[in-house]
Coordinates of C-alpha atoms and ligand atoms in Angstrom, one line a residue:
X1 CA 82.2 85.1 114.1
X2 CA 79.4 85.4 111.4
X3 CA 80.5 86.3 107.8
X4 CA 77.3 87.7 106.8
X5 CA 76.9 89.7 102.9
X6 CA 73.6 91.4 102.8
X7 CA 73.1 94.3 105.3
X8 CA 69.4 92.8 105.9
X9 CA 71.1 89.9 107.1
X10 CA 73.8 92.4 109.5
X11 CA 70.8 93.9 110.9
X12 CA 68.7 90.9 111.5
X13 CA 72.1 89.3 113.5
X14 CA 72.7 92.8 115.4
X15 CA 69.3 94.0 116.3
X16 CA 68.2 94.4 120.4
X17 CA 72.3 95.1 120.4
X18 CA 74.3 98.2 120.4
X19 CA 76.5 98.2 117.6
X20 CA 80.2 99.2 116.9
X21 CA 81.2 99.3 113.1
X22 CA 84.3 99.2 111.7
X23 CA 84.6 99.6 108.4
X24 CA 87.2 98.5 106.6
X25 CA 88.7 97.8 102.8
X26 CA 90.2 94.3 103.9
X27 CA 93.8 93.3 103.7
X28 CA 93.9 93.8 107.3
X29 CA 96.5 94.9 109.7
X30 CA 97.4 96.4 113.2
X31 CA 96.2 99.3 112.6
X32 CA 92.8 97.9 111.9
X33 CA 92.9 95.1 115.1
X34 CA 93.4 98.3 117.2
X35 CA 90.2 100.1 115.3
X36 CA 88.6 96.3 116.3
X37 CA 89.3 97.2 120.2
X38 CA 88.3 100.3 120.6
X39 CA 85.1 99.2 118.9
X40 CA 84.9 96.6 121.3
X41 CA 85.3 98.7 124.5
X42 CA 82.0 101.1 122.7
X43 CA 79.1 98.4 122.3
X44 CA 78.0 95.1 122.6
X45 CA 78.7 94.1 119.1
X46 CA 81.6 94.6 117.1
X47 CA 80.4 94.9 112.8
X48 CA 83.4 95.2 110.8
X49 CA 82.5 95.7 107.4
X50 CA 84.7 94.6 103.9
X51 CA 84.5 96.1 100.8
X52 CA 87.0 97.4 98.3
X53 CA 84.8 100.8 97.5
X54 CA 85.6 101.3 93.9
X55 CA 84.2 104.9 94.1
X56 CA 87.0 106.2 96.0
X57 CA 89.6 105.2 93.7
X58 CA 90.6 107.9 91.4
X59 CA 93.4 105.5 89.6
X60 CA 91.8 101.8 88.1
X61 CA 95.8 101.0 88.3
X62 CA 95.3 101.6 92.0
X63 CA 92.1 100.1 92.5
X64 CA 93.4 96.9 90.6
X65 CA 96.5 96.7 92.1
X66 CA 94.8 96.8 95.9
X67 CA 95.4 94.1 97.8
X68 CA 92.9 90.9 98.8
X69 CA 92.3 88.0 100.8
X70 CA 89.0 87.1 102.3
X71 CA 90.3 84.1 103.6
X72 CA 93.2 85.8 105.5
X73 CA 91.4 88.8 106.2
X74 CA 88.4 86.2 108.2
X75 CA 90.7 84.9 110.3
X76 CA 92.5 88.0 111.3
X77 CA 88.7 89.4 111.7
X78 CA 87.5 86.7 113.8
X79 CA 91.1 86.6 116.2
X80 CA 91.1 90.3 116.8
X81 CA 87.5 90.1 118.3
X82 CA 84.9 90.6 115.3
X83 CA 81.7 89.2 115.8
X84 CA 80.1 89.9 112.6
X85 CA 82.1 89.9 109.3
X86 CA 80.1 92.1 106.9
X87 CA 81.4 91.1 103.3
X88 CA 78.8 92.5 100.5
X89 CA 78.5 91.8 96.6
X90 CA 79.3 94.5 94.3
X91 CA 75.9 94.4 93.4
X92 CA 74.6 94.8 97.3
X93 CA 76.4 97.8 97.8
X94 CA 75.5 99.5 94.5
X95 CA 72.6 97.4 93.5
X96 CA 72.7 100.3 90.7
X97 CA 75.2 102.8 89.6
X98 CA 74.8 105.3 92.3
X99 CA 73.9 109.3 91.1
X100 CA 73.5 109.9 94.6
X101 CA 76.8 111.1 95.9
X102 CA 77.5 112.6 99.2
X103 CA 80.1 115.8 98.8
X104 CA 81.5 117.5 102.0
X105 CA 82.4 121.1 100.7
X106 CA 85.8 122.3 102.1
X107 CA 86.7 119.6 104.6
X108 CA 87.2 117.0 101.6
X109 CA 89.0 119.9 99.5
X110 CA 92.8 120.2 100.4
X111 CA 95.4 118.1 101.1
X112 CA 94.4 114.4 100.3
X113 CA 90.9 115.9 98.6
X114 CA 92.8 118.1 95.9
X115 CA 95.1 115.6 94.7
X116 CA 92.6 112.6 94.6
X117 CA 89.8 114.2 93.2
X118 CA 86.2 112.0 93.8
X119 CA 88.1 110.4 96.5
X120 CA 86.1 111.9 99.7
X121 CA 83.3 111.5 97.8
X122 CA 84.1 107.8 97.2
X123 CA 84.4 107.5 100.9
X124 CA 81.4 110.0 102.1
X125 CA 79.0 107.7 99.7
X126 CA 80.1 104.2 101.0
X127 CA 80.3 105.4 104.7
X128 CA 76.4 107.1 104.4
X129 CA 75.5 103.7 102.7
X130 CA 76.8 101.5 105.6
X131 CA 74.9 103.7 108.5
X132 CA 71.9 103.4 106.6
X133 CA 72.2 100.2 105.6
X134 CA 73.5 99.1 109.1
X135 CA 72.3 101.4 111.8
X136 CA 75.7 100.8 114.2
X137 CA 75.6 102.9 116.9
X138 CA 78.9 103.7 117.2
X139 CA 82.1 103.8 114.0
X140 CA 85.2 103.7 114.8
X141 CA 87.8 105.2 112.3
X142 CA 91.3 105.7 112.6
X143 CA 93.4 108.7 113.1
X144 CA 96.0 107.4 110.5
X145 CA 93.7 109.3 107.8
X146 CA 92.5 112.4 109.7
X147 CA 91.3 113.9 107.0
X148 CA 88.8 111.0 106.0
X149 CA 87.9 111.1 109.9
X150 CA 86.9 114.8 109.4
X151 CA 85.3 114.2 106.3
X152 CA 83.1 111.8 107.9
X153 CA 82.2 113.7 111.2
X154 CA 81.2 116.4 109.1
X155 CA 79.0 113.8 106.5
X156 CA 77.4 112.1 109.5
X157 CA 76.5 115.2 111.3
X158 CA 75.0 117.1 108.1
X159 CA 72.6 113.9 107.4
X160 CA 71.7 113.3 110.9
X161 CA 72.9 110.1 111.3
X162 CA 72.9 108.9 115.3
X163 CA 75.9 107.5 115.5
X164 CA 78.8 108.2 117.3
X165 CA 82.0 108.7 115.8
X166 CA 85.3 107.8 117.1
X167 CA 88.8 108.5 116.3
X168 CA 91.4 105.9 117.3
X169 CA 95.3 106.5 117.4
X170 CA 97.8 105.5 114.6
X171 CA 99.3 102.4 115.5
X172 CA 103.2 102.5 114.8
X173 CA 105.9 99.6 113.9
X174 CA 108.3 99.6 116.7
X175 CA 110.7 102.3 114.2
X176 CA 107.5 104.6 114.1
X177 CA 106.3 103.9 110.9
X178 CA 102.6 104.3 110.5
X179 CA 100.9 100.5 109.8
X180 CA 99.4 100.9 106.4
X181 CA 98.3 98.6 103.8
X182 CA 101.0 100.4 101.4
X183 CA 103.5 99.4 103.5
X184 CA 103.8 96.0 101.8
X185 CA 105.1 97.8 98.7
X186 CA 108.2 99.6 100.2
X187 CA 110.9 97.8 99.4
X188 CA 114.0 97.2 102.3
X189 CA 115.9 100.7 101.9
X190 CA 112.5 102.5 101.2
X191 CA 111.3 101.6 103.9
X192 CA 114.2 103.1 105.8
X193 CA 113.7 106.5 103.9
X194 CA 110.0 106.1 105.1
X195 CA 110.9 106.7 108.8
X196 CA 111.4 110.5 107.6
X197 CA 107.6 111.1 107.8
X198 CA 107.2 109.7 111.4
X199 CA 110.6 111.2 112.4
X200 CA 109.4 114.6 111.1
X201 CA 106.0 114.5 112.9
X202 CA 107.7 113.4 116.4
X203 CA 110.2 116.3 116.2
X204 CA 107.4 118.8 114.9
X205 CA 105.0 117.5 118.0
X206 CA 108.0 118.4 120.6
X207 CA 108.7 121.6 118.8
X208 CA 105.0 122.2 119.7
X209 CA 105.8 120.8 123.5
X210 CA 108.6 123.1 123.9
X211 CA 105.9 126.0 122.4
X212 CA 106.4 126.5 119.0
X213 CA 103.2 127.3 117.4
X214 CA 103.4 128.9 114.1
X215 CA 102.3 126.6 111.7
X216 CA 105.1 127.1 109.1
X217 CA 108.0 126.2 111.5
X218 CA 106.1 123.3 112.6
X219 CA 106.0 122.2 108.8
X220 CA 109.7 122.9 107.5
X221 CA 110.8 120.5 110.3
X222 CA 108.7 117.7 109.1
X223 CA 109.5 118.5 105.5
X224 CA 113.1 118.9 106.4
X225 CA 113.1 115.4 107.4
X226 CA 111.3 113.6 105.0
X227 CA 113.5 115.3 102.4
X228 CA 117.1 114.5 104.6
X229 CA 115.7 110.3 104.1
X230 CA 115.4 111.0 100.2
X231 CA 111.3 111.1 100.4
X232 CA 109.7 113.4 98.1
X233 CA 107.3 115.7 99.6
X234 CA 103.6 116.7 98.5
X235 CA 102.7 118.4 100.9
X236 CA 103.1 119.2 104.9
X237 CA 99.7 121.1 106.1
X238 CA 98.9 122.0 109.8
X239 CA 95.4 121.9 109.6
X240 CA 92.2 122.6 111.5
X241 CA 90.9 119.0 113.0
X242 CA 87.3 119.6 112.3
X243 CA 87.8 121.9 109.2
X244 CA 91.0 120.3 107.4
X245 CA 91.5 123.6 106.2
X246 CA 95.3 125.0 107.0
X247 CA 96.1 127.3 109.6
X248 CA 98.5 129.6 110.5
X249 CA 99.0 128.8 114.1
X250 CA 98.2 126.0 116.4
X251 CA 95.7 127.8 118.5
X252 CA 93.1 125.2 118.5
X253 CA 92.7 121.1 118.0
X254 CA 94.9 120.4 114.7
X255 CA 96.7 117.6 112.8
X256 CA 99.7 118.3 110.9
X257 CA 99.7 115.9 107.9
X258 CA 102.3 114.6 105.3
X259 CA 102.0 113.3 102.0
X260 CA 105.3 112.4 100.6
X261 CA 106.5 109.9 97.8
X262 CA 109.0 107.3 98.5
X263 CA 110.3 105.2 95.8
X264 CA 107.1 104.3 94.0
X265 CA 105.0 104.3 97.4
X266 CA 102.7 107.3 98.2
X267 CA 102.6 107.7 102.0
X268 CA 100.4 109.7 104.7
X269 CA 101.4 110.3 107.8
X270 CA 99.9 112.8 110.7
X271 CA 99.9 113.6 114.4
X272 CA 97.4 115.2 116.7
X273 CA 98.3 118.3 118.4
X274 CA 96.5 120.7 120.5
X275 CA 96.9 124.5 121.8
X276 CA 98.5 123.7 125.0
X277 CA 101.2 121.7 123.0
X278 CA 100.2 118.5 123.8
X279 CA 99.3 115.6 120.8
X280 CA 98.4 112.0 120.0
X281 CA 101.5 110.8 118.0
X282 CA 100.1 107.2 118.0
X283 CA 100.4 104.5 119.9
X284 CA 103.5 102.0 119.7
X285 CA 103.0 98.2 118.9
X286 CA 104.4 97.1 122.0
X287 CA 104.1 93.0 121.5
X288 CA 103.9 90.5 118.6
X289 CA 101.1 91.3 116.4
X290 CA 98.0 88.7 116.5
X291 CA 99.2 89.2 112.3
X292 CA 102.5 87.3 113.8
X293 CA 101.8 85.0 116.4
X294 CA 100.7 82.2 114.8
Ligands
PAF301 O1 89.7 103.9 105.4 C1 89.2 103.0 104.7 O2 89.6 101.8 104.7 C2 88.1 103.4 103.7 O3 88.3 104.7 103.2 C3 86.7 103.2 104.3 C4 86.5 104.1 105.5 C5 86.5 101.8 104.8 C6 85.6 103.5 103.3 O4 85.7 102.6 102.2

């Protein structure tokens, strides 16, 4: 694996290649190892890119407190599959404070968009920056944030870029819970209370299999849960996939998302579902993580 930190350099290692980028704010985990081979199946090369984006923090607190290791985070890259290692200066990725930002109306809006306001714009601007700057040919995201993968479907398609945008299924602990990076700040019994979001969304997707489709039903039994394991919701939303805008009634490709608080740990959670009632709930980790082998 290359660690490479100028995207003239990227370029200059990928070209006569197809491409598959996966970008990435470090601290890697599962969830990202999976993103790693799916991106592996799509091209030739596999770009994953590293860079804590301080545009899409809204909180400094949060921004500071984010977690990093290049060291750690290189060999997790180069294990899962990486071939190039994309890890730019500050000062290469905003060589001057941008005033070019990229704002998708109405899809970045609700749900994650209305409580972290310039966050989706954060993440619109760095994605833009690394298509231009790299030119993969594929970009594999994760479902985990559904809302971010909409955001950037949308982003990609409005400035034309040619590349092809994936979504890859949450990876799950074992219990269910979604891999995050947060994760590492739930303490023991939070992390109990934390199953309530990923219990929720499994009984809301086989409400749906059994035919419910009436998008408030479908939320009270996630928020039921959450609330029964002492989490503190923000919101439940059944949303259009493409959209993120809520609707009433699951009568086309949807996620229903949850935002809830446990302990001192803000946590996201969502599942796929479609009109005919099925859904992507995510996939299971199923053997020892390459995180745990060694
Ligand atoms: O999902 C993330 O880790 C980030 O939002 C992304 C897409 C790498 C942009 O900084």
């Amino acid at each position: 694996m290359r660690v490479l930190n100028t995207f003239a350099a990227v370029r200059g290692e990928t070209e006569n290649t197809s491409v598959a980028l996966v970008p990435t704010m470090g601290y890697l985990h599962d969830g990202h190892v999976s993103l790693v081979g799916v991106a592996r199946e799509a091209a030739d090369t596999v770009v994953m890119s590293l860079f804590v984006n301080p545009l899409q923090f809204n909180e400094p607190a949060d921004l500071e407190r984010y977690p990093r290791d290049l060291v750690r985070d290189s060999e997790i890259a180069d294990v899962a599959g990486v071939d190039v290692l994309f890890a730019p200066s500050m000062s290469e990725m905003y060589p001057t404070p941008p005033r070019t930002l990229v704002r998708v109306a109405g899809v970045a809006d609700g749900m994650e968009g209305a409580r972290r306001p310039g966050h989706f714009e954060g993440v619109a601007t760095v994605v833009a920056k690394l298509f231009a700057g790299i030119r993969p040919d594929v970009a594999v995201f994760g479902r985990k944030d559904a809302q971010q993968l909409a955001v950037v479907r949308r982003m990609s398609t409005d400035l034309s870029f040619p590349v092809e945008i994936v979504g890859a299924s949450t990876v799950r602990s074992l219990d269910g819970l979604a891999v995050s990076s947060r994760n590492v700040f739930l303490s023991e019994p939070d992390r109990v209370a934390a199953l309530g979001l990923s219990s929720g969304l499994f009984a809301a997707a086989e409400a749906a299999a059994e035919g419910e489709r009436t998008a408030a039903r479908l939320e009270s039994v996630v928020a039921s849960r959450v609330l029964a394991a002492g989490g503190e919701v923000e919101y439940v939303t059944l949303a259009d996939a493409h959209e993120a805008e809520p609707i009433g009634t699951l009568d086309r490709e949807a996620f229903l998302a949850v935002a809830a608080r446990v302990g001192d740990v803000r946590l996201i959670d969502n599942v796929v579902l479609w009109p005919d009632g099925s859904s992507d709930t995510g996939v299971r980790l199923d053997e020892p993580s390459i995180l745990r082998r060694s």
